[in-house]
Tab-separated table of C-alpha atoms in Angstrom:
chain	number	residue	atom	x	y	z
A	240	MET	CA	51.956	-56.809	-11.966
A	241	PRO	CA	55.300	-55.117	-11.528
A	242	GLY	CA	55.510	-51.357	-11.035
A	243	ARG	CA	51.920	-51.000	-9.926
A	244	HIS	CA	51.065	-49.439	-6.538
A	245	ILE	CA	48.431	-51.222	-4.485
A	246	THR	CA	45.755	-49.401	-2.570
A	247	ASP	CA	44.558	-49.684	1.025
A	248	CYS	CA	41.344	-51.246	-0.266
A	249	GLN	CA	43.244	-53.975	-2.183
A	250	MET	CA	45.388	-54.763	0.837
A	251	ARG	CA	42.365	-55.034	3.158
A	252	LEU	CA	40.789	-57.467	0.681
A	253	TYR	CA	43.981	-59.501	0.542
A	254	MET	CA	44.214	-59.711	4.341
A	255	LYS	CA	40.618	-60.896	4.495
A	256	LEU	CA	41.186	-63.556	1.797
A	257	ARG	CA	44.349	-64.877	3.534
A	258	HIS	CA	42.145	-66.356	6.250
A	259	THR	CA	40.913	-68.987	3.753
A	260	ASP	CA	43.210	-68.853	0.715
A	261	THR	CA	46.904	-69.341	0.026
A	262	THR	CA	49.121	-66.320	-0.618
A	263	PRO	CA	49.224	-66.693	-4.456
A	264	LEU	CA	45.432	-67.225	-4.683
A	265	ALA	CA	44.584	-64.346	-2.306
A	266	ALA	CA	47.016	-62.053	-4.187
A	267	ALA	CA	45.437	-62.966	-7.537
A	268	LYS	CA	41.926	-62.269	-6.226
A	269	ALA	CA	43.100	-58.934	-4.767
A	270	GLY	CA	44.643	-57.904	-8.090
A	271	PHE	CA	48.395	-58.007	-7.535
A	272	SER	CA	51.309	-60.474	-7.856
A	273	PRO	CA	52.206	-63.312	-5.443
A	274	SER	CA	55.542	-61.612	-4.644
A	275	THR	CA	53.637	-58.595	-3.412
A	276	GLY	CA	51.505	-60.910	-1.321
A	277	TYR	CA	54.588	-62.466	0.299
A	278	ARG	CA	55.942	-58.971	0.984
A	279	ILE	CA	52.641	-58.036	2.675
A	280	ASP	CA	52.829	-61.155	4.805
A	281	LYS	CA	56.138	-59.875	6.203
A	282	ASP	CA	54.930	-56.255	6.674
A	283	PRO	CA	51.106	-56.015	7.046
A	284	ARG	CA	51.000	-52.184	7.298
A	285	LEU	CA	48.620	-50.352	4.913
A	286	PRO	CA	50.220	-48.405	2.049
A	287	SER	CA	48.948	-45.164	3.554
A	288	GLN	CA	50.769	-46.012	6.782
A	289	LYS	CA	54.060	-46.525	4.967
A	290	LYS	CA	54.139	-43.067	3.325
A	291	ALA	CA	56.956	-40.924	4.628
A	292	PRO	CA	55.955	-37.409	5.746
A	293	ARG	CA	56.357	-34.801	3.032
A	294	GLY	CA	59.601	-32.924	3.485
A	295	ARG	CA	60.364	-29.284	2.731
A	296	ARG	CA	61.023	-28.727	-0.958
A	297	ARG	CA	62.811	-25.403	-0.545
A	298	PRO	CA	64.657	-23.665	2.267
A	299	ASP	CA	62.505	-21.988	4.938
A	300	PRO	CA	62.450	-18.278	3.957
A	301	LEU	CA	61.579	-17.257	7.550
A	302	GLN	CA	64.227	-19.373	9.305
A	303	ALA	CA	66.500	-16.409	10.021
A	304	VAL	CA	63.772	-14.101	11.407
A	305	TRP	CA	60.980	-16.293	12.815
A	306	ASP	CA	62.302	-17.090	16.293
A	307	SER	CA	64.451	-13.990	16.660
A	308	GLU	CA	62.058	-11.268	15.436
A	309	ILE	CA	58.548	-12.425	14.489
A	310	VAL	CA	57.739	-14.513	17.577
A	311	PRO	CA	58.809	-11.706	19.989
A	312	LEU	CA	56.552	-9.298	18.104
A	313	LEU	CA	53.592	-11.714	18.355
A	314	GLN	CA	54.232	-12.280	22.062
A	315	ALA	CA	54.320	-8.532	22.719
A	316	ALA	CA	51.183	-7.812	20.657
A	317	PRO	CA	49.135	-11.002	20.049
A	318	SER	CA	46.470	-9.131	18.044
A	319	LEU	CA	48.982	-7.766	15.535
A	320	ARG	CA	47.733	-8.408	11.998
A	321	PRO	CA	49.844	-10.613	9.692
A	322	VAL	CA	49.903	-7.867	7.049
A	323	ALA	CA	51.462	-5.477	9.566
A	324	LEU	CA	54.061	-8.093	10.473
A	325	PHE	CA	54.782	-8.667	6.796
A	326	GLU	CA	55.321	-4.959	6.123
A	327	GLU	CA	57.597	-4.617	9.157
A	328	ILE	CA	59.741	-7.640	8.256
A	329	ILE	CA	60.081	-6.484	4.637
A	330	ARG	CA	61.111	-3.061	5.901
A	331	ARG	CA	63.792	-4.668	8.071
A	332	HIS	CA	64.852	-7.340	5.568
A	333	PRO	CA	64.006	-6.269	2.005
A	334	GLU	CA	66.081	-9.144	0.668
A	335	LEU	CA	63.358	-11.618	1.750
A	336	GLY	CA	61.052	-10.378	-1.027
A	337	THR	CA	57.262	-10.066	-1.163
A	338	GLY	CA	56.795	-13.778	-1.890
A	339	ILE	CA	56.940	-14.608	1.821
A	340	ARG	CA	53.558	-13.061	2.628
A	341	ARG	CA	51.411	-16.224	2.335
A	342	THR	CA	54.047	-18.285	4.148
A	343	LEU	CA	54.083	-15.722	6.972
A	344	GLU	CA	50.266	-15.663	7.215
A	345	ARG	CA	50.079	-19.485	7.470
A	346	ARG	CA	52.878	-19.587	10.054
A	347	VAL	CA	51.228	-16.858	12.178
A	348	ARG	CA	47.891	-18.682	12.064
A	349	ALA	CA	49.562	-21.927	13.196
A	350	TRP	CA	51.468	-20.118	15.991
A	351	ARG	CA	48.284	-18.515	17.316
A	352	ALA	CA	46.503	-21.889	17.370
A	353	LEU	CA	49.224	-23.143	19.748
A	354	HIS	CA	50.323	-20.031	21.643
A	355	GLY	CA	47.730	-17.316	20.940
A	356	PRO	CA	45.282	-15.791	23.445
A	357	GLU	CA	41.929	-17.336	24.283
A	358	GLN	CA	39.111	-16.209	21.982
A	359	GLU	CA	35.510	-15.306	22.748
A	360	VAL	CA	33.174	-18.292	22.688
A	361	ILE	CA	29.633	-18.187	21.259
A	362	PHE	CA	27.179	-20.204	23.341
A	363	ARG	CA	24.254	-21.650	21.390
A	364	GLN	CA	20.974	-21.219	23.240
A	365	VAL	CA	17.885	-23.385	23.683
A	366	HIS	CA	14.812	-21.152	23.281
A	367	GLU	CA	11.566	-21.736	25.171
A	368	PRO	CA	8.193	-21.004	23.561
A	369	GLY	CA	6.840	-17.624	24.614
A	370	ARG	CA	9.972	-16.431	26.398
A	371	MET	CA	11.991	-14.196	24.080
A	372	GLY	CA	11.095	-11.564	21.482
A	373	LEU	CA	13.773	-9.452	19.796
A	374	SER	CA	13.788	-6.123	17.966
A	375	ASP	CA	16.326	-4.495	15.700
A	376	PHE	CA	16.584	-2.158	12.712
A	377	THR	CA	18.201	-2.848	9.350
A	378	ASP	CA	19.102	-0.376	6.622
A	379	MET	CA	17.460	-0.889	3.201
A	380	ALA	CA	19.451	1.575	1.083
A	381	ASP	CA	21.098	-1.169	-0.995
A	382	LEU	CA	17.695	-2.309	-2.359
A	383	ALA	CA	17.179	1.058	-4.161
A	384	ILE	CA	13.417	1.332	-3.496
A	385	THR	CA	11.616	4.301	-5.074
A	386	ILE	CA	8.177	5.777	-4.439
A	387	ALA	CA	6.610	7.421	-7.506
A	388	GLY	CA	10.098	7.681	-8.968
A	389	GLN	CA	11.697	9.245	-5.875
A	390	PRO	CA	14.324	7.309	-3.843
A	391	LEU	CA	13.004	6.158	-0.464
A	392	ASP	CA	15.475	6.606	2.388
A	393	HIS	CA	14.248	4.102	4.953
A	394	ARG	CA	14.948	1.250	7.323
A	395	LEU	CA	13.010	-1.780	8.430
A	396	TYR	CA	12.054	-2.318	12.032
A	397	HIS	CA	12.323	-6.087	12.451
A	398	PHE	CA	10.676	-8.113	15.254
A	399	ARG	CA	11.158	-11.858	15.743
A	400	LEU	CA	10.203	-14.537	18.242
A	401	ALA	CA	13.293	-16.585	19.077
A	402	TYR	CA	11.494	-19.954	19.377
A	403	SER	CA	9.035	-20.054	16.470
A	404	GLY	CA	10.666	-17.588	14.097
A	405	PHE	CA	7.532	-15.407	13.805
A	406	GLU	CA	8.555	-12.160	12.098
A	407	HIS	CA	7.105	-8.705	11.618
A	408	ALA	CA	8.651	-5.884	9.583
A	409	HIS	CA	7.633	-2.235	9.606
A	410	VAL	CA	8.911	0.430	7.187
A	411	VAL	CA	10.635	3.220	9.126
A	412	LEU	CA	11.200	6.513	7.319
A	413	GLY	CA	13.574	8.089	9.817
A	414	GLY	CA	16.417	6.620	11.789
A	415	GLU	CA	16.339	4.349	14.799
A	416	SER	CA	14.199	6.016	17.452
A	417	TYR	CA	11.914	5.221	20.350
A	418	VAL	CA	8.876	6.251	18.259
A	419	ALA	CA	9.823	3.818	15.484
A	420	LEU	CA	10.477	1.050	18.005
A	421	ALA	CA	7.215	1.663	19.897
A	422	GLU	CA	5.083	1.718	16.748
A	423	GLY	CA	6.753	-1.294	15.152
A	424	LEU	CA	6.794	-3.378	18.343
A	425	GLN	CA	3.127	-2.732	19.096
A	426	ASN	CA	2.122	-3.498	15.509
A	427	ALA	CA	4.005	-6.805	15.810
A	428	LEU	CA	2.434	-7.771	19.154
A	429	TRP	CA	-1.117	-6.994	18.041
A	430	ALA	CA	-0.588	-8.891	14.763
A	431	LEU	CA	0.748	-11.816	16.819
A	432	GLY	CA	-2.058	-11.680	19.363
A	433	GLY	CA	0.137	-11.945	22.446
A	434	ALA	CA	3.376	-10.833	24.090
A	435	PRO	CA	6.496	-12.792	25.099
A	436	ARG	CA	7.813	-12.660	28.650
A	437	GLU	CA	11.033	-10.854	27.648
A	438	HIS	CA	11.890	-8.314	24.965
A	439	ARG	CA	15.454	-7.653	23.890
A	440	SER	CA	16.606	-4.617	21.929
A	441	ASP	CA	19.995	-3.395	20.737
A	442	SER	CA	20.276	-0.742	23.481
A	443	LEU	CA	18.715	1.885	21.181
A	444	SER	CA	22.277	3.047	20.571
A	445	ALA	CA	21.371	5.015	17.442
A	446	ALA	CA	18.363	6.577	19.161
A	447	PHE	CA	20.603	7.722	22.054
A	448	ARG	CA	23.068	9.416	19.749
A	449	ASN	CA	23.396	13.199	20.273
A	450	LEU	CA	21.071	13.133	23.312
A	451	ASP	CA	22.056	14.636	26.627
A	452	ARG	CA	21.952	12.642	29.844
A	453	ASP	CA	18.429	13.695	30.859
A	454	ALA	CA	17.045	12.873	27.393
A	455	ARG	CA	18.705	9.454	27.476
A	456	GLU	CA	17.268	8.681	30.889
A	457	ASP	CA	13.813	9.782	29.676
A	458	LEU	CA	14.119	7.531	26.621
A	459	THR	CA	15.119	4.602	28.828
A	460	ARG	CA	12.148	5.230	31.131
A	461	ARG	CA	9.747	5.305	28.190
A	462	TYR	CA	11.151	2.065	26.787
A	463	ASP	CA	10.852	0.379	30.185
A	464	ALA	CA	7.275	1.676	30.535
A	465	LEU	CA	6.408	0.321	27.081
A	466	CYS	CA	7.620	-3.169	28.047
A	467	THR	CA	5.828	-2.975	31.404
A	468	HIS	CA	2.559	-2.112	29.640
A	469	TYR	CA	2.766	-5.452	27.818
A	470	GLY	CA	4.122	-7.396	30.794
A	471	MET	CA	7.523	-7.946	29.166
A	472	GLU	CA	10.846	-7.799	30.947
A	473	PRO	CA	13.086	-5.355	29.032
A	474	SER	CA	16.637	-6.424	28.268
A	475	ARG	CA	19.391	-4.982	26.110
A	476	ASN	CA	22.448	-6.534	24.562
A	477	ASN	CA	25.776	-4.848	25.143
A	478	THR	CA	26.551	-2.098	22.656
A	479	GLY	CA	28.640	-3.368	19.739
A	480	VAL	CA	28.132	-7.067	20.576
A	481	ALA	CA	25.891	-8.159	17.710
A	482	HIS	CA	25.877	-11.878	18.505
A	483	GLU	CA	23.969	-11.201	21.751
A	484	ASN	CA	21.047	-10.341	19.482
A	485	GLY	CA	21.958	-13.181	17.133
A	486	ALA	CA	18.459	-14.647	16.916
A	487	ILE	CA	17.478	-11.595	14.861
A	488	GLU	CA	20.791	-10.111	13.635
A	489	SER	CA	21.563	-13.211	11.580
A	490	VAL	CA	18.045	-13.189	10.107
A	491	HIS	CA	18.359	-9.643	8.701
A	492	GLY	CA	20.388	-10.855	5.756
A	493	HIS	CA	17.940	-13.680	4.996
A	494	LEU	CA	14.945	-11.308	5.088
A	495	LYS	CA	16.626	-8.742	2.847
A	496	LYS	CA	17.581	-11.479	0.380
A	497	VAL	CA	13.965	-12.700	0.268
A	498	ILE	CA	12.793	-9.122	-0.349
A	499	GLU	CA	15.424	-8.754	-3.089
A	500	ASP	CA	14.175	-11.955	-4.762
A	501	ALA	CA	10.566	-10.737	-4.554
A	502	LEU	CA	11.568	-7.439	-6.171
A	503	LEU	CA	13.303	-9.295	-9.007
A	504	LEU	CA	10.215	-11.431	-9.572
A	505	ARG	CA	8.048	-8.301	-9.454
A	506	GLY	CA	10.222	-6.761	-12.164
A	507	ALA	CA	10.288	-3.260	-10.652
A	508	ARG	CA	11.493	-1.463	-7.540
A	509	ASP	CA	9.176	1.517	-7.885
A	510	PHE	CA	5.895	1.703	-5.964
A	511	ALA	CA	2.952	4.046	-6.473
A	512	ASP	CA	2.930	5.161	-2.844
A	513	LEU	CA	4.262	4.244	0.574
A	514	GLY	CA	1.158	2.185	1.351
A	515	ALA	CA	1.794	-0.063	-1.667
A	516	TYR	CA	5.384	-0.684	-0.550
A	517	ARG	CA	4.265	-1.488	2.994
A	518	ARG	CA	1.719	-3.980	1.673
A	519	PHE	CA	4.495	-5.582	-0.399
A	520	ILE	CA	6.687	-6.003	2.697
A	521	ASP	CA	3.738	-7.426	4.663
A	522	GLU	CA	3.115	-9.986	1.920
A	523	VAL	CA	6.764	-11.096	1.817
A	524	VAL	CA	6.941	-11.459	5.610
A	525	GLY	CA	3.560	-13.216	5.662
A	526	ARG	CA	4.843	-15.894	3.289
A	527	ARG	CA	7.853	-16.474	5.564
A	528	ASN	CA	5.578	-16.836	8.592
A	529	ALA	CA	3.343	-19.298	6.737
A	530	ARG	CA	6.241	-21.771	6.593
A	531	ASN	CA	6.547	-21.682	10.380
A	532	THR	CA	2.816	-21.939	11.154
A	533	PRO	CA	3.030	-25.086	13.359
A	534	ARG	CA	5.753	-23.632	15.592
A	535	ILE	CA	4.045	-20.225	15.692
A	536	GLU	CA	0.790	-21.821	16.863
A	537	VAL	CA	2.673	-23.687	19.600
A	538	GLU	CA	4.217	-20.419	20.785
A	539	ARG	CA	0.980	-18.438	20.513
A	540	ALA	CA	-0.614	-20.778	23.032
A	541	VAL	CA	1.858	-19.741	25.752
A	542	LEU	CA	2.140	-16.004	25.040
A	543	GLN	CA	0.859	-13.470	27.547
A	544	GLU	CA	-2.485	-11.813	26.860
A	545	LEU	CA	-2.407	-8.318	25.411
A	546	PRO	CA	-3.641	-5.326	27.445
A	547	ASP	CA	-6.957	-3.659	26.637
A	548	ARG	CA	-5.340	-0.954	24.529
A	549	ARG	CA	-2.097	0.148	22.946
A	550	THR	CA	0.151	2.613	24.685
A	551	ALA	CA	1.538	5.796	23.162
A	552	ASP	CA	3.787	5.248	20.159
A	553	TYR	CA	4.478	8.939	19.599
A	554	GLU	CA	6.251	11.862	21.214
A	555	ASP	CA	4.451	15.001	22.390
A	556	ALA	CA	5.689	18.504	21.611
A	557	ILE	CA	4.325	22.026	22.079
A	558	VAL	CA	5.061	24.513	19.279
A	559	THR	CA	4.155	28.119	18.583
A	560	VAL	CA	3.070	29.221	15.110
A	561	THR	CA	5.165	32.229	14.081
A	562	SER	CA	4.439	35.014	11.614
A	563	THR	CA	5.902	32.804	8.873
A	564	SER	CA	2.689	30.730	9.131
A	565	GLY	CA	4.580	27.734	10.435
A	566	PHE	CA	6.648	26.265	13.232
A	567	VAL	CA	10.017	24.543	13.555
A	568	LEU	CA	10.280	21.092	15.146
A	569	ARG	CA	13.402	18.889	15.131
A	570	LYS	CA	15.127	21.240	12.655
A	571	VAL	CA	12.234	21.028	10.176
A	572	PHE	CA	9.925	23.920	9.239
A	573	TYR	CA	6.255	22.984	8.809
A	574	SER	CA	3.726	25.359	7.239
A	575	VAL	CA	0.212	25.614	8.702
A	576	PRO	CA	-2.861	27.726	7.891
A	577	SER	CA	-2.173	31.384	8.698
A	578	ARG	CA	-5.241	31.601	10.952
A	579	LEU	CA	-3.138	29.744	13.552
A	580	ILE	CA	-0.394	32.411	13.723
A	581	GLY	CA	0.342	33.171	17.360
A	582	HIS	CA	-1.337	30.011	18.684
A	583	ARG	CA	0.382	27.251	20.634
A	584	LEU	CA	-0.229	23.821	19.123
A	585	ARG	CA	0.187	20.345	20.573
A	586	VAL	CA	1.935	17.987	18.168
A	587	ARG	CA	2.059	14.204	18.299
A	588	LEU	CA	5.238	13.169	16.548
A	589	PHE	CA	5.038	9.762	14.822
A	590	ASP	CA	7.687	8.178	12.623
A	591	ASP	CA	5.985	9.190	9.363
A	592	ARG	CA	3.544	11.955	10.315
A	593	LEU	CA	2.591	14.753	12.708
A	594	GLU	CA	-0.869	14.945	14.298
A	595	VAL	CA	-1.572	18.608	15.119
A	596	TYR	CA	-4.026	19.664	17.851
A	597	LEU	CA	-5.335	23.056	18.977
A	598	GLY	CA	-6.355	22.450	22.563
A	599	GLY	CA	-8.026	19.052	22.476
A	600	THR	CA	-9.264	19.355	18.873
A	601	HIS	CA	-7.432	17.625	16.049
A	602	GLN	CA	-6.723	20.120	13.283
A	603	PHE	CA	-4.826	18.255	10.558
A	604	THR	CA	-2.091	15.729	9.795
A	605	LEU	CA	1.254	16.672	8.244
A	606	PRO	CA	3.841	14.367	6.664
A	607	ARG	CA	6.966	14.209	8.793
A	608	GLY	CA	10.072	15.854	7.393
A	609	ARG	CA	13.741	15.223	8.122
A	610	ALA	CA	16.656	17.585	8.512
A	611	HIS	CA	19.377	17.349	5.866
A	612	PRO	CA	22.407	15.150	6.659
A	613	ASP	CA	24.617	18.259	6.571
A	614	GLY	CA	22.592	19.801	9.416
A	615	LYS	CA	20.529	22.233	7.350
A	616	HIS	CA	16.848	22.630	8.160
A	617	GLY	CA	14.269	20.669	6.208
A	618	HIS	CA	10.944	22.066	5.005
A	619	VAL	CA	7.449	20.591	4.739
A	620	VAL	CA	5.377	23.224	2.984
A	621	ASP	CA	1.853	23.276	1.562
A	622	TYR	CA	1.381	26.163	-0.866
A	623	ARG	CA	-2.304	26.355	0.084
A	624	HIS	CA	-1.309	27.647	3.520
A	625	VAL	CA	0.428	30.772	2.165
A	626	ILE	CA	-0.903	31.392	-1.339
A	627	HIS	CA	-3.393	34.056	-0.253
A	628	SER	CA	-0.607	36.151	1.251
A	629	LEU	CA	1.862	35.335	-1.529
A	630	ARG	CA	-0.557	36.790	-4.104
A	631	ARG	CA	-0.192	40.155	-2.367
A	632	LYS	CA	3.611	39.832	-2.312
A	633	PRO	CA	4.562	37.851	-5.439
A	634	MET	CA	8.184	39.051	-5.427
A	635	ALA	CA	8.682	37.224	-2.124
A	636	LEU	CA	8.818	34.052	-4.229
A	637	MET	CA	12.196	35.062	-5.635
A	638	GLY	CA	14.204	34.690	-2.431
A	639	LEU	CA	11.908	32.375	-0.493
A	640	VAL	CA	13.964	29.947	1.614
A	641	TYR	CA	11.569	27.069	0.949
A	642	ARG	CA	10.745	27.930	-2.658
A	643	ASP	CA	11.732	24.503	-4.014
A	644	GLN	CA	9.446	22.793	-1.472
A	645	LEU	CA	6.584	25.224	-2.206
A	646	PHE	CA	5.950	23.806	-5.674
A	647	PRO	CA	3.684	20.757	-5.339
A	648	ARG	CA	4.929	18.951	-8.477
A	649	GLN	CA	7.992	18.958	-10.716
A	650	ALA	CA	6.004	20.526	-13.558
A	651	TYR	CA	5.574	23.745	-11.534
A	652	THR	CA	9.305	23.854	-10.766
A	653	ARG	CA	10.231	23.435	-14.434
A	654	ALA	CA	7.671	26.026	-15.500
A	655	PHE	CA	9.105	28.610	-13.089
A	656	GLU	CA	12.660	27.901	-14.301
A	657	ALA	CA	11.534	28.360	-17.916
A	658	MET	CA	9.773	31.658	-17.133
A	659	MET	CA	12.782	32.957	-15.173
A	660	GLY	CA	14.933	32.305	-18.233
A	661	GLN	CA	12.699	34.177	-20.688
A	662	LEU	CA	10.624	36.722	-18.749
A	663	PRO	CA	11.414	39.641	-16.446
A	664	VAL	CA	11.757	38.525	-12.834
A	665	ARG	CA	8.668	40.399	-11.665
A	666	THR	CA	6.519	38.940	-14.446
A	667	ALA	CA	7.796	35.408	-13.848
A	668	CYS	CA	7.072	35.602	-10.106
A	669	ARG	CA	3.611	37.091	-10.633
A	670	THR	CA	2.682	34.444	-13.223
A	671	MET	CA	3.970	31.581	-11.058
A	672	VAL	CA	2.020	32.779	-8.022
A	673	ASP	CA	-1.120	33.103	-10.156
A	674	LEU	CA	-0.639	29.536	-11.411
A	675	LEU	CA	-0.425	28.261	-7.841
A	676	ALA	CA	-3.513	30.259	-6.924
A	677	LEU	CA	-5.340	28.769	-9.923
A	678	ALA	CA	-4.389	25.247	-8.844
A	679	HIS	CA	-5.700	25.952	-5.341
A	680	GLU	CA	-8.906	27.805	-6.194
A	681	ARG	CA	-10.017	25.477	-8.997
A	682	ALA	CA	-8.725	22.274	-7.308
A	683	CYS	CA	-6.876	21.329	-10.497
A	684	GLU	CA	-3.303	20.811	-9.287
A	685	ALA	CA	-2.702	17.551	-11.156
A	686	GLU	CA	-4.522	18.575	-14.346
A	687	LEU	CA	-2.720	21.909	-14.437
A	688	ALA	CA	0.623	20.134	-14.007
A	689	GLU	CA	-0.149	18.008	-17.085
A	690	ARG	CA	-0.888	21.128	-19.154
A	691	LEU	CA	2.321	22.770	-17.960
A	692	ASP	CA	4.282	19.695	-19.031
A	693	GLU	CA	2.657	19.822	-22.478
A	694	ASP	CA	3.571	23.501	-22.874
A	695	LEU	CA	7.173	22.897	-21.813
A	696	LYS	CA	7.537	19.941	-24.201
A	697	ALA	CA	6.302	22.221	-27.000
A	698	SER	CA	8.789	24.926	-25.906
A	699	ARG	CA	5.921	27.240	-24.940
A	700	LEU	CA	5.612	29.320	-21.797
A	701	PRO	CA	2.383	28.895	-19.831
A	702	ASP	CA	-0.448	31.170	-21.026
A	703	LEU	CA	-2.214	32.190	-17.831
A	704	LYS	CA	-5.267	33.594	-19.619
A	705	SER	CA	-5.974	30.410	-21.591
A	706	LEU	CA	-5.370	28.237	-18.533
A	707	ARG	CA	-7.843	30.233	-16.506
A	708	ALA	CA	-10.406	29.821	-19.251
A	709	LEU	CA	-9.680	26.094	-19.473
A	710	PHE	CA	-10.155	25.503	-15.762
A	711	SER	CA	-13.021	27.948	-15.197
A	712	PRO	CA	-16.241	26.456	-13.793
A	713	ASP	CA	-18.656	25.069	-16.401
A	714	ALA	CA	-21.743	27.258	-16.213
A	715	GLY	CA	-23.863	24.516	-17.764
A	716	ALA	CA	-22.884	22.116	-15.031
A	717	VAL	CA	-24.327	24.328	-12.263
A	718	PRO	CA	-27.885	23.118	-11.490
A	719	ASP	CA	-30.831	25.504	-11.195
A	720	ILE	CA	-32.288	25.232	-7.730
A	721	VAL	CA	-35.920	26.310	-7.257
A	722	VAL	CA	-37.003	27.015	-3.703
A	723	SER	CA	-40.754	26.696	-3.079
A	724	HIS	CA	-42.083	28.991	-0.357
A	725	VAL	CA	-44.736	27.619	1.969
A	726	PRO	CA	-47.764	29.970	2.339
A	727	LEU	CA	-48.195	31.551	5.768
A	728	SER	CA	-51.723	30.149	6.052
A	729	ALA	CA	-50.200	26.704	6.468
A	730	TYR	CA	-48.473	27.818	9.663
A	731	GLU	CA	-51.778	29.276	10.986
A	732	GLU	CA	-53.590	25.983	10.308
A	733	LEU	CA	-50.785	24.083	12.093
A	734	ALA	CA	-51.103	26.382	15.108
A	735	ARG	CA	-54.909	25.824	15.349
A	736	VAL	CA	-54.449	22.027	15.211
A	737	HIS	CA	-51.864	22.211	17.971
A	738	GLN	CA	-54.153	24.310	20.201
A	739	GLY	CA	-57.009	21.853	19.706
A	740	GLU	CA	-54.811	18.918	20.813
A	741	VAL	CA	-53.732	20.783	23.957
A	742	ALA	CA	-57.365	21.625	24.878
């Protein structure tokens, strides 16, 4: 079979057959000619062992500069990027052309494998049941979640047990903070039913940002006290070294991908309210935990018992209500009922809400606001707190600093813009204030917003008189209450019976 190349497999078969067969017979069974068989008898090397090394097909484009210029640069600065080397060499020797870039990158990689500096080594760990729990935050902006049509700027607090893979996720509305960590961690431990012996965080680097030294030390003390309350040894990975928290850092991407898949299957990224979104996250994480049930049960058996109660997962603040019927906290203005003007209030600051106390009595709960990224103050305003005073000063609406936040729904904002475009300023302000007062007094905020939308779609301005008539109380719906008066003689008879029992 002249001209045909034999393979290693054919030659191995031939060598095996030669133990029992003659050269021509073994060659025929192996699939090649007897002459090839005789040649193999003289040189029993495999074909792959006879191949000459591949030689260079073109001149080395770096021959003139590699040893004289590139290697000295690499020795002086081992971390120098290949692209920087390429740009420097082209600047010095433009005649080499841009086609040398890939050749240079391969040559630099090979040089570093032989002569480069030692690199950091990752040490895989063996995890014990019940020893390590980890916490971290992950940004969720790329999932484009909306609540009632409004984008939700949020993160996930993510807790994980290193051994079993038990996970807990908590929606965080602000940034990374001690409050978010304390609330999320305690929710995770109480859902788990126990606490590990050690808890590792990412140094709360984002929470420390823009804090002075005393505030940082206070935050560290509170974190240490939180871990002590649950009998956990606090530990922190070094700032900027993500792999030290690898048992949770690497899982962030998997969790977000699972959430993304669940959103695609759901067919929508909008949720009716924050509670619905939190239940969705709980369901996704619950399904992930269900797959690890055997390992989780093994780890649960060796976890530490929980204390009798949770510890504080909020920050305390004292504020004074000013004449604006509100107070400022963390660069956010919050409105409160005007009866509290001049009083000092105690505020418990949670991640998503404020609990407001006068003395030891809880007064109300406010949604937590956030300052704008550009540093401007935020506003959390309830029109019911100021409407009584605004009715006496309707023109104050025109230049009100929190006017956009005063309107409870978009329909009121659009109605005011339409009236400002077609009515005198004074009339527009008076009408808008009266509409807000109507919504408050008749408890018809949502229904009134629907009517305002209908008027705007029909290119009509709101008719205050007809709206008042529409939302006036139904006289027929008020029940007639008849009070029957007991005759005085009944009281006298009761008194005589009582005296007889005493005697």
